[in-house]
Amino acid sequence: MSATPTASPSIWRRGQHEVSLVRLYALRAVYLFFAVDGFLVTLPLLLDHNPDRQLFLAVKGGLWIMGIVGFLHPLKVLPVLIFEIVWKLVWLFFIGLPHWFSGVNAPRLGEDLILVGLLPIVLGPILIPWGYVWRNLVRAPVERWR
Amino acid sequence: MTDLPLWRLNALRLMYLMLVVGLGATIVPEIVSHRLADRGVIAGLLGAVWLLAFLGLRYPLRMLPLLLFEFAWKMLWMLAYGLPQWAAGQHPPTFSDDFFSIALGVILVPLVLPWPYVWHHYVRAPAERWRRNAATEA
């Protein structure tokens, strides 16, 4: 194993690491939210089998499990966090906002817009380590295929 | 980076390709031309899976969390709703479509997932650093 660096790096800088320590904790906070929210809110509802469709609850249950893994490995589980942001953007641009601008608003629309918009618009841009995403999920060579 | 056999990587790619093609044929048209008043949360979710599945073709291992997440939520749906509703004979009108597509995921995804790799990489591996002076992990 490599030796501990002599000068202690700032918690704000990534130094030789992929991302800064502050970034890791910010990501962990979000995963922790998924894990706790999943355990306290989603799990009881899942166990209370009811005869509706409930796809969304199952998806939130999936986030509960991935939130636990992400709390330990915030960078490895980043695709799930990106997924959270992407689906919300898809919803905002193709469904929520066109509906809003049409002026005929369903009762749940305002609430949906705020809940869905919070993560991608407010938190997403500052939370995601874009440099890391760029290096590892865009510029990195394709994983071998032949 | 990994000693997984090549066929495993390409089996994963096949899975991502199925998502790209399957969701592209069903969900994408639904998103583009939905009724204005649809709530559309599920369509949005599956639309995002479709988009990220393209990245999976390029990086099948790095995008594994996407497949793990797919498997997790589909398994939960089966256990919490699909099977109990099927056994009770009481279900919503969307049931047979949902049941089929979700069962497909519950059966196929675990077949292509490299479980020992998942275990080592996501469960046994040391957590990312917690402290400022933690030595760099491998």
Short mmCIF file of N, CA, C and O in Angstrom, two decimals, chain A residues 46 49 52-59 62, chain B residues 71-86 91-92 94-103 106:
data_model
loop_
_atom_site.label_atom_id
_atom_site.label_comp_id
_atom_site.label_asym_id
_atom_site.label_seq_id
_atom_site.Cartn_x
_atom_site.Cartn_y
_atom_site.Cartn_z
N LEU A 46 -44.05 -1.32 1.11
CA LEU A 46 -43.83 -2.52 0.29
C LEU A 46 -44.36 -3.77 1.01
O LEU A 46 -44.90 -4.68 0.39
N HIS A 49 -48.49 -5.22 1.19
CA HIS A 49 -48.92 -5.55 -0.18
C HIS A 49 -50.32 -5.02 -0.45
O HIS A 49 -51.24 -5.34 0.27
N ASP A 52 -52.64 -2.55 -5.98
CA ASP A 52 -52.42 -1.58 -7.05
C ASP A 52 -51.17 -1.90 -7.84
O ASP A 52 -50.48 -2.87 -7.60
N ARG A 53 -50.85 -1.00 -8.79
CA ARG A 53 -49.74 -1.26 -9.69
C ARG A 53 -48.39 -1.08 -8.98
O ARG A 53 -47.52 -1.93 -9.04
N GLN A 54 -48.19 0.07 -8.34
CA GLN A 54 -47.07 0.28 -7.42
C GLN A 54 -45.68 0.10 -7.99
O GLN A 54 -44.76 -0.28 -7.27
N LEU A 55 -45.51 0.37 -9.29
CA LEU A 55 -44.16 0.25 -9.85
C LEU A 55 -43.21 1.24 -9.18
O LEU A 55 -42.07 0.94 -8.89
N PHE A 56 -43.73 2.43 -8.91
CA PHE A 56 -42.87 3.49 -8.39
C PHE A 56 -42.33 3.14 -7.00
O PHE A 56 -41.17 3.41 -6.69
N LEU A 57 -43.19 2.52 -6.20
CA LEU A 57 -42.73 2.12 -4.86
C LEU A 57 -41.61 1.10 -4.96
O LEU A 57 -40.65 1.14 -4.20
N ALA A 58 -41.75 0.16 -5.91
CA ALA A 58 -40.71 -0.84 -6.07
C ALA A 58 -39.40 -0.17 -6.50
O ALA A 58 -38.32 -0.52 -6.03
N VAL A 59 -39.50 0.83 -7.38
CA VAL A 59 -38.30 1.57 -7.81
C VAL A 59 -37.64 2.25 -6.61
O VAL A 59 -36.43 2.21 -6.43
N GLY A 62 -35.76 -0.18 -4.75
CA GLY A 62 -34.47 -0.44 -5.39
C GLY A 62 -33.45 0.61 -4.97
O GLY A 62 -32.28 0.31 -4.70
N PHE B 71 -32.43 -4.96 -11.33
CA PHE B 71 -32.75 -6.26 -10.74
C PHE B 71 -33.41 -6.08 -9.37
O PHE B 71 -34.40 -6.73 -9.05
N ALA B 72 -32.87 -5.14 -8.57
CA ALA B 72 -33.40 -4.94 -7.22
C ALA B 72 -34.87 -4.50 -7.25
O ALA B 72 -35.71 -5.08 -6.56
N TRP B 73 -35.17 -3.51 -8.06
CA TRP B 73 -36.56 -3.02 -7.99
C TRP B 73 -37.53 -4.02 -8.60
O TRP B 73 -38.67 -4.17 -8.13
N LYS B 74 -37.08 -4.74 -9.64
CA LYS B 74 -37.98 -5.72 -10.23
C LYS B 74 -38.24 -6.90 -9.29
O LYS B 74 -39.35 -7.42 -9.18
N MET B 75 -37.18 -7.29 -8.59
CA MET B 75 -37.33 -8.36 -7.60
C MET B 75 -38.30 -7.93 -6.50
O MET B 75 -39.18 -8.69 -6.09
N LEU B 76 -38.12 -6.69 -6.02
CA LEU B 76 -39.01 -6.19 -4.97
C LEU B 76 -40.44 -6.15 -5.46
O LEU B 76 -41.38 -6.51 -4.74
N TRP B 77 -40.64 -5.72 -6.70
CA TRP B 77 -42.00 -5.65 -7.23
C TRP B 77 -42.62 -7.05 -7.28
O TRP B 77 -43.77 -7.26 -6.89
N MET B 78 -41.82 -8.02 -7.75
CA MET B 78 -42.31 -9.40 -7.82
C MET B 78 -42.74 -9.90 -6.44
O MET B 78 -43.81 -10.47 -6.28
N LEU B 79 -41.88 -9.67 -5.46
CA LEU B 79 -42.14 -10.20 -4.14
C LEU B 79 -43.28 -9.47 -3.44
O LEU B 79 -44.12 -10.07 -2.78
N ALA B 80 -43.31 -8.14 -3.62
CA ALA B 80 -44.29 -7.36 -2.87
C ALA B 80 -45.64 -7.30 -3.58
O ALA B 80 -46.68 -7.23 -2.94
N TYR B 81 -45.63 -7.31 -4.93
CA TYR B 81 -46.90 -7.13 -5.65
C TYR B 81 -47.19 -8.24 -6.65
O TYR B 81 -48.26 -8.83 -6.63
N GLY B 82 -46.24 -8.51 -7.55
CA GLY B 82 -46.51 -9.44 -8.65
C GLY B 82 -47.01 -10.79 -8.19
O GLY B 82 -48.11 -11.20 -8.55
N LEU B 83 -46.21 -11.46 -7.37
CA LEU B 83 -46.60 -12.81 -6.96
C LEU B 83 -47.83 -12.83 -6.04
O LEU B 83 -48.75 -13.62 -6.27
N PRO B 84 -47.87 -11.96 -5.02
CA PRO B 84 -49.08 -11.96 -4.18
C PRO B 84 -50.36 -11.63 -4.97
O PRO B 84 -51.40 -12.27 -4.76
N GLN B 85 -50.27 -10.67 -5.90
CA GLN B 85 -51.47 -10.32 -6.68
C GLN B 85 -51.87 -11.46 -7.59
O GLN B 85 -53.05 -11.74 -7.79
N TRP B 86 -50.86 -12.13 -8.14
CA TRP B 86 -51.13 -13.27 -9.03
C TRP B 86 -51.79 -14.39 -8.24
O TRP B 86 -52.78 -14.99 -8.66
N HIS B 91 -55.80 -8.06 -9.40
CA HIS B 91 -54.75 -7.17 -9.87
C HIS B 91 -55.30 -6.09 -10.78
O HIS B 91 -56.39 -6.21 -11.33
N PRO B 92 -54.48 -5.03 -10.95
CA PRO B 92 -54.91 -3.92 -11.82
C PRO B 92 -54.86 -4.34 -13.28
O PRO B 92 -54.21 -5.35 -13.61
N THR B 94 -53.19 -3.29 -15.71
CA THR B 94 -51.86 -3.28 -16.31
C THR B 94 -51.06 -4.53 -15.96
O THR B 94 -49.92 -4.69 -16.39
N PHE B 95 -51.68 -5.43 -15.16
CA PHE B 95 -50.91 -6.50 -14.54
C PHE B 95 -50.15 -7.39 -15.52
O PHE B 95 -48.96 -7.64 -15.35
N SER B 96 -50.84 -7.89 -16.55
CA SER B 96 -50.16 -8.89 -17.38
C SER B 96 -48.97 -8.31 -18.13
O SER B 96 -47.92 -8.95 -18.24
N ASP B 97 -49.09 -7.07 -18.63
CA ASP B 97 -47.94 -6.42 -19.28
C ASP B 97 -46.78 -6.25 -18.29
O ASP B 97 -45.64 -6.59 -18.59
N ASP B 98 -47.11 -5.68 -17.13
CA ASP B 98 -46.08 -5.45 -16.12
C ASP B 98 -45.42 -6.76 -15.72
O ASP B 98 -44.20 -6.86 -15.64
N PHE B 99 -46.25 -7.76 -15.47
CA PHE B 99 -45.74 -9.03 -14.97
C PHE B 99 -44.76 -9.63 -15.97
O PHE B 99 -43.67 -10.06 -15.61
N PHE B 100 -45.13 -9.59 -17.24
CA PHE B 100 -44.27 -10.17 -18.26
C PHE B 100 -42.93 -9.45 -18.33
O PHE B 100 -41.87 -10.07 -18.26
N SER B 101 -42.96 -8.11 -18.44
CA SER B 101 -41.69 -7.41 -18.66
C SER B 101 -40.82 -7.45 -17.41
O SER B 101 -39.59 -7.51 -17.50
N ILE B 102 -41.47 -7.44 -16.24
CA ILE B 102 -40.67 -7.47 -15.02
C ILE B 102 -40.10 -8.88 -14.79
O ILE B 102 -38.94 -9.04 -14.41
N ALA B 103 -40.90 -9.91 -15.09
CA ALA B 103 -40.41 -11.28 -14.93
C ALA B 103 -39.20 -11.51 -15.83
O ALA B 103 -38.22 -12.15 -15.44
N VAL B 106 -36.32 -10.11 -14.02
CA VAL B 106 -35.97 -10.88 -12.83
C VAL B 106 -35.25 -12.18 -13.22
O VAL B 106 -34.39 -12.68 -12.50
#
